[in-house]
Amino acid sequence: SSPHLVQVRERIRINGQPISKDLFNKYFWLVYNRLEETKDPAHTSMPAYFRFLTIMAFHVFLQEKVDLAVVEVGIGGTYDCTNIIRAPVVCGVTSLGIDHTSILGDTMEKIAWQKGGIFKVGRPGFPSPLVFLGVFPHVPEHPHCPLYLCPELDDFEERCRPLELGLAGAHQRSNAALALQLARTWLQRRSCQGLGELKEVPPSTELLGRPVPLAPAFQLTDAMIQGLRETEWLGRTQVLSHGPVTWYLDGAHTTSSIQACVRWFRQAALNQDKPHDGSEVRVLLFNATGDRDTAALLKLLVPCHFDYAVFCPNFTEVSVANNADQQNFNVTLENALTRCLENQRTWTRLLEEKVGQDPWLPSPLRVGGLLQPAPARGTLLLVPPAPRPLNSPALVFPCLAQALRWVAQGRDPHLAAPAASGAHPHSGAVLLREAAAVRVLVTGSLHLVGGALRLLVPALSQ
């Protein structure tokens, strides 16, 4: 799977657990040295990062003799390097969003066609309805394979109690329904018994005027019910309660996934009664990368009524010496900070449009450059050059550690308090220290969420 959140070993798991450091070290150098010894002298470059890890994952699974390998594609599918598996047992595609448009195309149909490229001749596939819309126009070019739509999870609940999912969010119900079909297909291939009774369902539905077979729902086994209930996936609709500070982490980074994130956050946090013994402060911690339309994503988050929006790069610390697994050599700190300043300006503009006039800052807001570190402070502050920057609802920090410490104000036992000499000069710090409850949504990037987890859950780095 990709990307990893804290350590690269998360990408290659056996029995649900990242492979050990010793195994990773062993297989990394074995694959690296073999490639080095056998590469074509005319093409001396090694495989790129993701391609190398894909080769390594296949080698690990073969050497460790796993019974079943679940492989998630990287970007796209048709031309993705994971798509060398000629005869998979089964393929599935979840719901899609507009993402990686420079590679996959700028419409849902183009993206769906790219995703649908993982389906193979004679092998069953379970695409989402949108993938059908992308695949069907290209049927003459696409290999024939039996494709089925998944029934809704409600259809599985008719003969059993309501299913409890370990992953929160309404969108996870469609993911769970797909997972059940993939699992059952593999179990059938292994001639496993006791898979549950098939239900009678309508034989097909229609998309674009074509009949589409509907996969049957079936009576779930106890193991399947338990599996759905105990599924965990860090960084997706995850809640960490650290005293008065509650962190809501979700790696959403497309318009559709941000919409799902907002629905979940409202249900998980905003619908709760405000504490009787004091105020509640809501904070957004956001960053986005690549060619994503940041303004469109931020606009979807405005209705959550955040008191403060905090922007920072995905770097855990300003110095990356101690977090090699989270280095990104394609982005400089300066470029990342420029993006954060643009996000700050966008957020302030969105607030101005919403209320007519921003309550804190005069319009228009002109975002300035960086304030150089003061020797006494030893920290880098980024604030807009406005008459009242101490009350700005949007702040920028140069790294995650400083951003999280400012938000927590020493009230999260896993985070050190911001040094008095290096604290961000902002009146919000007082409100955060005195609030009975601080609710923080971290979203916009899986890498941002991963960096936050590294600091909020130190055990993940072990």
Tab-separated table of N, CA and C in Angstrom, residues 5-6 45 52-53 58 69 88 92 143 155 191-192 223 227 230 238 241 293 316 331 340 357 377 427 434 452 459:
chain	number	residue	atom	x	y	z
A	5	LEU	N	2.742	6.393	6.368
A	5	LEU	CA	2.466	7.540	7.224
A	5	LEU	C	3.683	7.941	8.046
A	6	VAL	N	4.285	6.976	8.725
A	6	VAL	CA	5.401	7.273	9.618
A	6	VAL	C	6.681	6.582	9.142
A	45	SER	N	20.392	4.000	-14.594
A	45	SER	CA	19.618	4.460	-13.444
A	45	SER	C	18.858	3.309	-12.798
A	52	PHE	N	10.877	0.755	-7.113
A	52	PHE	CA	11.779	-0.097	-6.339
A	52	PHE	C	11.023	-0.795	-5.210
A	53	LEU	N	10.197	-0.036	-4.472
A	53	LEU	CA	9.459	-0.626	-3.349
A	53	LEU	C	8.442	-1.656	-3.836
A	58	PHE	N	7.024	-7.454	-3.971
A	58	PHE	CA	6.784	-8.741	-4.622
A	58	PHE	C	7.811	-9.774	-4.181
A	69	ALA	N	-1.684	-12.090	-1.414
A	69	ALA	CA	-1.103	-10.744	-1.446
A	69	ALA	C	-2.162	-9.770	-1.945
A	88	PRO	N	-4.419	-11.951	-11.695
A	88	PRO	CA	-4.869	-11.807	-10.304
A	88	PRO	C	-6.131	-12.618	-10.069
A	92	GLY	N	-10.555	-5.018	-7.824
A	92	GLY	CA	-11.627	-4.123	-7.394
A	92	GLY	C	-11.168	-2.683	-7.456
A	143	PRO	N	-9.673	-5.292	-22.551
A	143	PRO	CA	-9.800	-6.753	-22.518
A	143	PRO	C	-11.112	-7.174	-21.886
A	155	ASP	N	-27.726	-4.499	1.896
A	155	ASP	CA	-28.210	-5.791	1.435
A	155	ASP	C	-27.620	-6.946	2.235
A	191	SER	N	-11.765	-22.857	-2.596
A	191	SER	CA	-12.753	-23.902	-2.284
A	191	SER	C	-13.038	-23.983	-0.798
A	192	CYS	N	-13.061	-22.813	-0.147
A	192	CYS	CA	-13.379	-22.784	1.278
A	192	CYS	C	-14.868	-23.033	1.484
A	223	ALA	N	-16.566	-14.689	10.966
A	223	ALA	CA	-15.224	-14.148	10.732
A	223	ALA	C	-15.299	-12.857	9.913
A	227	GLY	N	-14.123	-9.263	11.107
A	227	GLY	CA	-13.126	-8.544	10.326
A	227	GLY	C	-13.528	-7.108	10.060
A	230	GLU	N	-13.206	-5.061	13.347
A	230	GLU	CA	-11.872	-4.843	13.915
A	230	GLU	C	-10.885	-4.193	12.941
A	238	GLN	N	-9.596	8.950	11.940
A	238	GLN	CA	-9.017	8.496	13.203
A	238	GLN	C	-9.153	9.591	14.257
A	241	SER	N	-7.810	11.108	21.483
A	241	SER	CA	-8.217	11.943	22.615
A	241	SER	C	-7.050	12.074	23.576
A	293	ASP	N	-6.320	21.512	-6.348
A	293	ASP	CA	-6.984	22.811	-6.263
A	293	ASP	C	-7.253	23.106	-4.794
A	316	THR	N	8.094	17.332	9.466
A	316	THR	CA	7.874	17.205	10.897
A	316	THR	C	8.660	18.258	11.660
A	331	VAL	N	10.455	18.563	-3.194
A	331	VAL	CA	9.888	19.830	-2.732
A	331	VAL	C	10.860	20.485	-1.759
A	340	CYS	N	1.977	27.289	1.646
A	340	CYS	CA	1.246	27.530	2.897
A	340	CYS	C	0.767	28.983	2.978
A	357	GLN	N	-17.188	40.814	5.434
A	357	GLN	CA	-15.957	41.500	5.824
A	357	GLN	C	-15.322	40.705	6.944
A	377	ARG	N	15.032	33.767	19.839
A	377	ARG	CA	13.885	32.862	19.757
A	377	ARG	C	14.293	31.506	19.173
A	427	SER	N	-3.031	36.061	20.005
A	427	SER	CA	-3.940	36.022	21.152
A	427	SER	C	-4.664	34.697	21.270
A	434	GLU	N	-7.065	28.102	27.756
A	434	GLU	CA	-8.162	28.187	28.719
A	434	GLU	C	-9.406	27.417	28.301
A	452	ALA	N	1.903	14.226	11.653
A	452	ALA	CA	1.227	14.479	12.923
A	452	ALA	C	1.214	13.227	13.793
A	459	ALA	N	5.021	5.868	19.640
A	459	ALA	CA	5.254	4.431	19.503
A	459	ALA	C	5.276	3.992	18.045
